Structures are given as structure tokens and as C-alpha cells.
Short mmCIF file of C-alpha atoms in Angstrom, two decimals:
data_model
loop_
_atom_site.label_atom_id
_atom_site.label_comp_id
_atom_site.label_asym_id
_atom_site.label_seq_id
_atom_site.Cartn_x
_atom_site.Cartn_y
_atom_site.Cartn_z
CA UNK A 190 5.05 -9.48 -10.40
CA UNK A 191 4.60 -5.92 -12.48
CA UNK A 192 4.56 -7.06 -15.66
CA UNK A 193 5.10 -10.46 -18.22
CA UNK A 194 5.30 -11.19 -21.62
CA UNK A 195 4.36 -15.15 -21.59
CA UNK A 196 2.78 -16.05 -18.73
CA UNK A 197 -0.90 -15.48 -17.78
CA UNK A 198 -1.79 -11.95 -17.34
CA UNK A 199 -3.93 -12.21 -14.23
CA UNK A 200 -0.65 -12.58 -12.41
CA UNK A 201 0.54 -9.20 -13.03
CA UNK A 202 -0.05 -7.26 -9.60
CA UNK A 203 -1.26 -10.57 -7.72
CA UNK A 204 1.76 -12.65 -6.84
CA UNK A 205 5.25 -12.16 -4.62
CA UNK A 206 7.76 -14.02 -4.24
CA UNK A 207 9.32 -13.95 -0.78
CA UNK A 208 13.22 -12.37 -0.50
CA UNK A 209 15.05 -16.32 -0.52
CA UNK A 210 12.70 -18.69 -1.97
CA UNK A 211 12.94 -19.79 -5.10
CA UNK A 212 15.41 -18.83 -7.50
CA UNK A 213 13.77 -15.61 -8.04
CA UNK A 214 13.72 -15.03 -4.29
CA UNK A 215 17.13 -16.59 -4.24
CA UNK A 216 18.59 -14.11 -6.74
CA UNK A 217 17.01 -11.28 -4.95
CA UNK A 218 18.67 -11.97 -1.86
CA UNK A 219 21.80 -12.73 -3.46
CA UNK A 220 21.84 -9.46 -5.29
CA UNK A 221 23.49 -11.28 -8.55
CA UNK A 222 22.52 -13.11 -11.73
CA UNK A 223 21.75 -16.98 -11.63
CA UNK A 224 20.96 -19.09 -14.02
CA UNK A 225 19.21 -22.53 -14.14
CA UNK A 226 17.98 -25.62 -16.26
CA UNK A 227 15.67 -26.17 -13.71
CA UNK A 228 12.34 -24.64 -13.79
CA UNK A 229 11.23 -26.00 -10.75
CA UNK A 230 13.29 -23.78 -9.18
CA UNK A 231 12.57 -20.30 -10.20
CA UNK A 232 10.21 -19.61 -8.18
CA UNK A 233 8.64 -21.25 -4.59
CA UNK A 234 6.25 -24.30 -5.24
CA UNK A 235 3.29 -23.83 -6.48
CA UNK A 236 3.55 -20.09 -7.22
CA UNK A 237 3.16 -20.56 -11.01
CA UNK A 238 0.30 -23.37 -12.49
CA UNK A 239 2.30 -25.87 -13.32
CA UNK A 240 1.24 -25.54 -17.36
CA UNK A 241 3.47 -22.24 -17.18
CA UNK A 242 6.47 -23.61 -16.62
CA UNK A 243 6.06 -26.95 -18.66
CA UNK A 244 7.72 -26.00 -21.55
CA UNK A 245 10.88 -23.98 -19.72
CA UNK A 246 14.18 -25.46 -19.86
CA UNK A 247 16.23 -22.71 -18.93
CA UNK A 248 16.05 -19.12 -17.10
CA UNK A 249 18.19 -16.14 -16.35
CA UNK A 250 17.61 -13.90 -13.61
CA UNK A 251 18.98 -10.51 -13.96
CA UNK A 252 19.24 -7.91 -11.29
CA UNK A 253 18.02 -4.49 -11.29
CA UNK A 254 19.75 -1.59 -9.43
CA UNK A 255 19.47 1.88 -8.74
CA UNK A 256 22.95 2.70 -8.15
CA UNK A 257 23.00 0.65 -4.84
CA UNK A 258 19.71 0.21 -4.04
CA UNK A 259 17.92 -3.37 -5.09
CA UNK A 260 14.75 -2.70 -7.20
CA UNK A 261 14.13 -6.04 -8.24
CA UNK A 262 14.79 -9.23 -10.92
CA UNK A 263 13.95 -9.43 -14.38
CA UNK A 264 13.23 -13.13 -15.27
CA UNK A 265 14.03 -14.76 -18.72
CA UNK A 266 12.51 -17.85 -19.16
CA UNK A 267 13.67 -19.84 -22.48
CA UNK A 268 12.28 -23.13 -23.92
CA UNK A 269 15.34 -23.70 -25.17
CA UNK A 270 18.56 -25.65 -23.69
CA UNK A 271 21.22 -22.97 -22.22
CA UNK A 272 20.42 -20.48 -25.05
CA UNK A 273 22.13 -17.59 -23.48
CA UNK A 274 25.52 -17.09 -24.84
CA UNK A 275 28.04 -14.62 -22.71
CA UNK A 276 27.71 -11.90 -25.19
CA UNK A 277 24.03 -12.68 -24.44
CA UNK A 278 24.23 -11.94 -20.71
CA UNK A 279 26.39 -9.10 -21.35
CA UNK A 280 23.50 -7.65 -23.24
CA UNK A 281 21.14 -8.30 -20.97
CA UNK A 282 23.04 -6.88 -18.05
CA UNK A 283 22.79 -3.82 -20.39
CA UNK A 284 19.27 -3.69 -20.88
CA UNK A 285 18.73 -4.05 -17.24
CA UNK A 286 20.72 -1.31 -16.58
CA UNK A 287 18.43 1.33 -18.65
CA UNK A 288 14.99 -0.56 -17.21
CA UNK A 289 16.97 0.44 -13.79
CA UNK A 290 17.28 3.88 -14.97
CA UNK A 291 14.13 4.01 -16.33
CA UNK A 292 12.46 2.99 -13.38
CA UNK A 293 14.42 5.29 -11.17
CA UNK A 294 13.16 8.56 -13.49
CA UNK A 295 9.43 7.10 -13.22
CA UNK A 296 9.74 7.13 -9.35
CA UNK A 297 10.86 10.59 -9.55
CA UNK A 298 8.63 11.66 -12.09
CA UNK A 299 5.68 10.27 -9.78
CA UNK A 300 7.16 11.37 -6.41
CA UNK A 301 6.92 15.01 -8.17
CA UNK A 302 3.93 14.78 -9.70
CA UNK A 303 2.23 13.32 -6.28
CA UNK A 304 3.85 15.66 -3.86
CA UNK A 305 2.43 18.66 -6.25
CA UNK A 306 -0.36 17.08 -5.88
CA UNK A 307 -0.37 17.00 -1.87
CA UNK A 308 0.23 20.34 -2.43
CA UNK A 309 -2.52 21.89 -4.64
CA UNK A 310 -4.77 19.80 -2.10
CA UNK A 311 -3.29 21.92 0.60
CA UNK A 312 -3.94 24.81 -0.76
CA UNK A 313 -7.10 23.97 -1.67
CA UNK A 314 -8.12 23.56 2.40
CA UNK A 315 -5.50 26.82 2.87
CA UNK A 316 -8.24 28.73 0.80
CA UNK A 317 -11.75 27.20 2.29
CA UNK A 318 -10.29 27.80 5.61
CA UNK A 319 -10.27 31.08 5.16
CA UNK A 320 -13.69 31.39 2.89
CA UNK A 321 -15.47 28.77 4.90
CA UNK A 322 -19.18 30.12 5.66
CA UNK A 323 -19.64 27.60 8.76
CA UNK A 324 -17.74 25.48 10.91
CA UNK A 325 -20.15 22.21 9.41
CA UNK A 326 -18.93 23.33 5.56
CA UNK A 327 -15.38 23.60 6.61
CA UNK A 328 -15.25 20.08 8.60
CA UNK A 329 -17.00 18.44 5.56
CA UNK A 330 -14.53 19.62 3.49
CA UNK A 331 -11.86 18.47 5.45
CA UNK A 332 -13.27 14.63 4.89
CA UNK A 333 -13.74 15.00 1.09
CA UNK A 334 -9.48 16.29 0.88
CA UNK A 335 -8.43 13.71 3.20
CA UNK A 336 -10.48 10.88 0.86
CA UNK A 337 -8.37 12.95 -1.89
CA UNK A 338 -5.21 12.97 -0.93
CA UNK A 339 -5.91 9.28 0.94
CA UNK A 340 -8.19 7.15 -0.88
CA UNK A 341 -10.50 5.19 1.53
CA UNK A 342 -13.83 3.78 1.56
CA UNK A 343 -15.10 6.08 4.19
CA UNK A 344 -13.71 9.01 6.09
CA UNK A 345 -15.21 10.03 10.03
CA UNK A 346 -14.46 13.15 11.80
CA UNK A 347 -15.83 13.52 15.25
CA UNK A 348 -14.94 16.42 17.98
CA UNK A 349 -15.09 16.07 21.39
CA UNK A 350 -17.91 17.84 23.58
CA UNK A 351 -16.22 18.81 26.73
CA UNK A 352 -19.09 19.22 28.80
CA UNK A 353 -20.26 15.22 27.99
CA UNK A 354 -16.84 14.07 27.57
CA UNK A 355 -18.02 12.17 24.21
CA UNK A 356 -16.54 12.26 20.53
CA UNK A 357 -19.66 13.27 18.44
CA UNK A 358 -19.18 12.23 14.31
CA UNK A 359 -19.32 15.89 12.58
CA UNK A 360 -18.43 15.14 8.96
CA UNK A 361 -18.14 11.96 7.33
CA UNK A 362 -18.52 9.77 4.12
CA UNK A 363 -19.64 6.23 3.59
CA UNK A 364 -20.80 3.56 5.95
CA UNK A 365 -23.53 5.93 6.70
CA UNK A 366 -25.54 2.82 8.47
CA UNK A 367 -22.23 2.68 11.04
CA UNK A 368 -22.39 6.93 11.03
CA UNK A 369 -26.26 6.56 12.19
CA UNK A 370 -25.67 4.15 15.15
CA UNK A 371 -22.87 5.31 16.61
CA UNK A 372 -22.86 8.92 16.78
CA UNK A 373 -20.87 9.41 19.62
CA UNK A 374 -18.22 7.13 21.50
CA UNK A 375 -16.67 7.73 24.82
CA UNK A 376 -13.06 8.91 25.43
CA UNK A 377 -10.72 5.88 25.58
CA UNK A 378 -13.76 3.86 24.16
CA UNK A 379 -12.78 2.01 20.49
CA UNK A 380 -10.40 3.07 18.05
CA UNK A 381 -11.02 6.74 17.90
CA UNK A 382 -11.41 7.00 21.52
CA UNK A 383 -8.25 5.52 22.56
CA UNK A 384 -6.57 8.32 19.65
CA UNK A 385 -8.42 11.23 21.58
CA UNK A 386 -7.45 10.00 25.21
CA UNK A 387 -3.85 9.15 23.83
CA UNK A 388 -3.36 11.75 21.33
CA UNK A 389 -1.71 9.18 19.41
CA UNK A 390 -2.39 8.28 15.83
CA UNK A 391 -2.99 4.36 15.32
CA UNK A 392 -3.21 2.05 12.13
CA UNK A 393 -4.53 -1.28 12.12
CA UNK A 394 -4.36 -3.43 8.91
CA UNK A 395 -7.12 -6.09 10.50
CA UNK A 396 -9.87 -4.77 12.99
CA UNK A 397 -11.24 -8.23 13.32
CA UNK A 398 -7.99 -9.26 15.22
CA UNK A 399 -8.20 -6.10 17.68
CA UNK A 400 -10.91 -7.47 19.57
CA UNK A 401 -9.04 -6.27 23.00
CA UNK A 402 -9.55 -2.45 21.31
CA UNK A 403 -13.09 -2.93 19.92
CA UNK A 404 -15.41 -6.15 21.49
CA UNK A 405 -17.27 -5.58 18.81
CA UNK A 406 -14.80 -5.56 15.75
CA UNK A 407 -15.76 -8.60 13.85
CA UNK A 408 -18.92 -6.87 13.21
CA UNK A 409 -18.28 -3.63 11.97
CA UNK A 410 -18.42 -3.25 8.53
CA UNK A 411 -14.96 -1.79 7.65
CA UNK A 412 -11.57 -4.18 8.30
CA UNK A 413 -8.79 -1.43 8.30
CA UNK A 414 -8.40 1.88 10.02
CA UNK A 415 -6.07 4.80 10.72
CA UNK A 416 -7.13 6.97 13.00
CA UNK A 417 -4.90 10.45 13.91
CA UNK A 418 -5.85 12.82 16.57
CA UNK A 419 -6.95 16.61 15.88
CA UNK A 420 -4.46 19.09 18.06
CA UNK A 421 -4.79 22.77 19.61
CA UNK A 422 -2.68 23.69 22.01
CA UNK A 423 -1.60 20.30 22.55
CA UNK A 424 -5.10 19.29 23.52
CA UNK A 425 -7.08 16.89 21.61
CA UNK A 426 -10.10 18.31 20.32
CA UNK A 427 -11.26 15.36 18.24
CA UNK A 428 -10.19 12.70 15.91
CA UNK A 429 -10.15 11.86 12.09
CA UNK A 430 -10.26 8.17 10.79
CA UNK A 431 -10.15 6.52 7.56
CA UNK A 432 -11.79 3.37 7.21
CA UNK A 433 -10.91 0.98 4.48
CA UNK A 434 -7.73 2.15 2.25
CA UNK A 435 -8.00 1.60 -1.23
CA UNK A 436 -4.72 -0.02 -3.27
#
């Protein structure tokens, strides 16, 4: 749900409706408008408190599509009897047709306006690469632009010491109490050793279920990771993580 005039505000950004339940769900599956006296069924039980659809006696769901890709319904939900006349729908097939468009120049507007940002981050690092005083400034600076350009709650950068065989943390931000006790990790040890031994990047959603990657998972203080290997010469020379993505 992005956005409602009539029903409680907290639901804005904090409920879905799965593709097929409901009438909502129904509609979006169906790609078409549907109608209904029944208020029960536009949307799954129990997704709305049942004081929000009380008063409804009728709704219209209306599609929304950009060109011929599905973007979504627009609900309206009347406390009237069949209020919507034909001209009605017509109308509102209308006005769903310019949020479609609307939306569609939005995306585009933000896809531009991120991807120029991207790259004015790049060129940012482009720059300090080449002005960096030390190799400690440089790799610290590399943490703050990936918390940039990724927002996270922390951000670890180790390299590997080939003479120990051992990822050693170089740079990072937050969970500095994590940072301090485990300084270095084995090759093919945890998350960021398995990257470094694989040279493969990995993202997991729930630590706390990887327990077969990390024994100790359900106590470290961060649930979600991606972790990416750092290449030269197609030799992995250490890894960079980011703990905790923020929405």
C-alpha cells in the first residue's frame, strides 16, 4: 500500500497484498477491473481492521499499466450501493491512465537522478584514488562511499595477509564492539571468508538461519549481509561487507 485517502495512515508502506488473494490480489493477477458489493473480499482476511471496511458497500479496482507492464491497482472503496455508473468507470479508467504515466516519468526521473548520483560518487573515489596520502585514508574512504551509495548500518573491509593466510578488518564503520573482537577471520571461515576463498559475492537476508556458514550467527549483532570479494589479477585480495541494509 503507497498511499490512501480513508483508511488509517499507518498502513501506507506496511501492508501487501499477495498477487491472487483477495480481490485486490485477484485483480492484480487478472490484469483487469472488478468490481464488488462485497467488502469482505477486497482484500485477504484480516489484512484491514475490520472497523475499515464496516461502512463499504461497494469497490472498484482499477488497473494501472505502463504500456504492458503491470504497476499495480488503484482501489475505490464507496459506502454507497453500486455508485459507479459506466461513464463513471470510463473516467476512472482515464485517470488511471495519467497516474500510470505519471508514475512511469517518476521512475525515470529517479532512475536518472540516482544513477547521476552513482556517478558523482564514482568520481568522487576516481579523484581520492589518485590524491590519497595513504593506503589506510584511501580504504576508509572506500567504506564511507559504499555506506553512500548503499545505505547500511555498518560497512567492513578486511585484506588478506598472505603470509598468515587471515582476512585482517582495515576500514570499517559501526558495530565497532564486533570490529574489536574479531579482527581477523580465516580463509573459508564465516561469511567473508567463504567470499575470499570463493571469490564469490554472497547476500543473505537472515544470518540467524545460516548457522551451517557461521556457528555462531544467532549471536552476532547484525541479521543481514552482502559480502563481495576485492579482485587483482583475478586473485582475491580481500573482501568488503555490508551489514544491515537500510529500507
Amino acid at each position: 500500500l503507497r498511499a490512501t485517502t480513508g483508511l488509517d495512515q499507518s498502513l501506507v508502506d506496511n501492508v501487501q497484498v499477495p498477487i491472487g488473494e483477495g480481490l485486490t490480489g485477484e485483480f492484480a493477477r487478472e490484469k483487469k477491473a472488478i468490481a464488488s458489493d462485497d467488502p469482505q473480499r477486497i482484500f485477504p482476511k484480516d489484512f484491514l481492521p475490520k472497523k475499515d471496511l464496516q461502512n463499504i458497500k461497494f469497490s472498484i479496482s482499477i488497473p494501472l499499466f505502463d504500456e504492458e507492464d503491470f504497476l499495480g491497482v488503484m482501489d475505490l472503496l464507496s459506502t454507497e450501493q453500486n455508485p459507479f455508473d459506466s461513464k463513471t468507470v470510463e473516467f476512472l479508467e482515464s485517470i488511471a491512465n495519467q497516474v500510470s504515466g505519471i508514475i512511469r516519468n517518476a521512475k525515470i526521473i529517479y532512475e536518472a537522478n540516482h544513477s547521476l548520483s552513482e556517478l558523482t560518487k564514482l568520481n568522487e573515489i576516481g579523484k581520492a584514488l589518485n590524491s590519497a596520502s595513504s593506503l589506510d585514508s584511501l580504504l576508509n574512504l572506500i567504506v564511507k562511499t559504499s555506506l553512500e551509495l548503499i545505505p547500511a548500518r555498518g560497512c567492513i573491509l578486511r585484506l588478506l595477509n598472505k603470509e598468515t593466510n587471515l582476512l585482517e578488518i582495515k576500514a570499517s564503520s559501526g558495530f565497532e564492539e564486533f570490529v574489536r573482537r574479531t579482527p581477523t577471520i580465516e580463509l573459508g571461515q564465516s561469511v567473508a571468508g567463504i567470499v575470499g576463498k570463493e571469490k564469490t559475492p554472497l547476500l543473505i537476508h537472515d544470518i540467524r538461519d545460516e548457522t551451517s556458514l557461521t556457528p555462531t550467527s544467532r549471536d552476532l549483532p547484525f541479521t543481514s549481509i552482502l559480502c563481495v570479494p576485492l579482485i587483482s589479477k583475478d586473485e582475491a585480495i580481500g573482501t568488503i561487507g555490508l551489514l544491515d541494509k537500510l529500507k
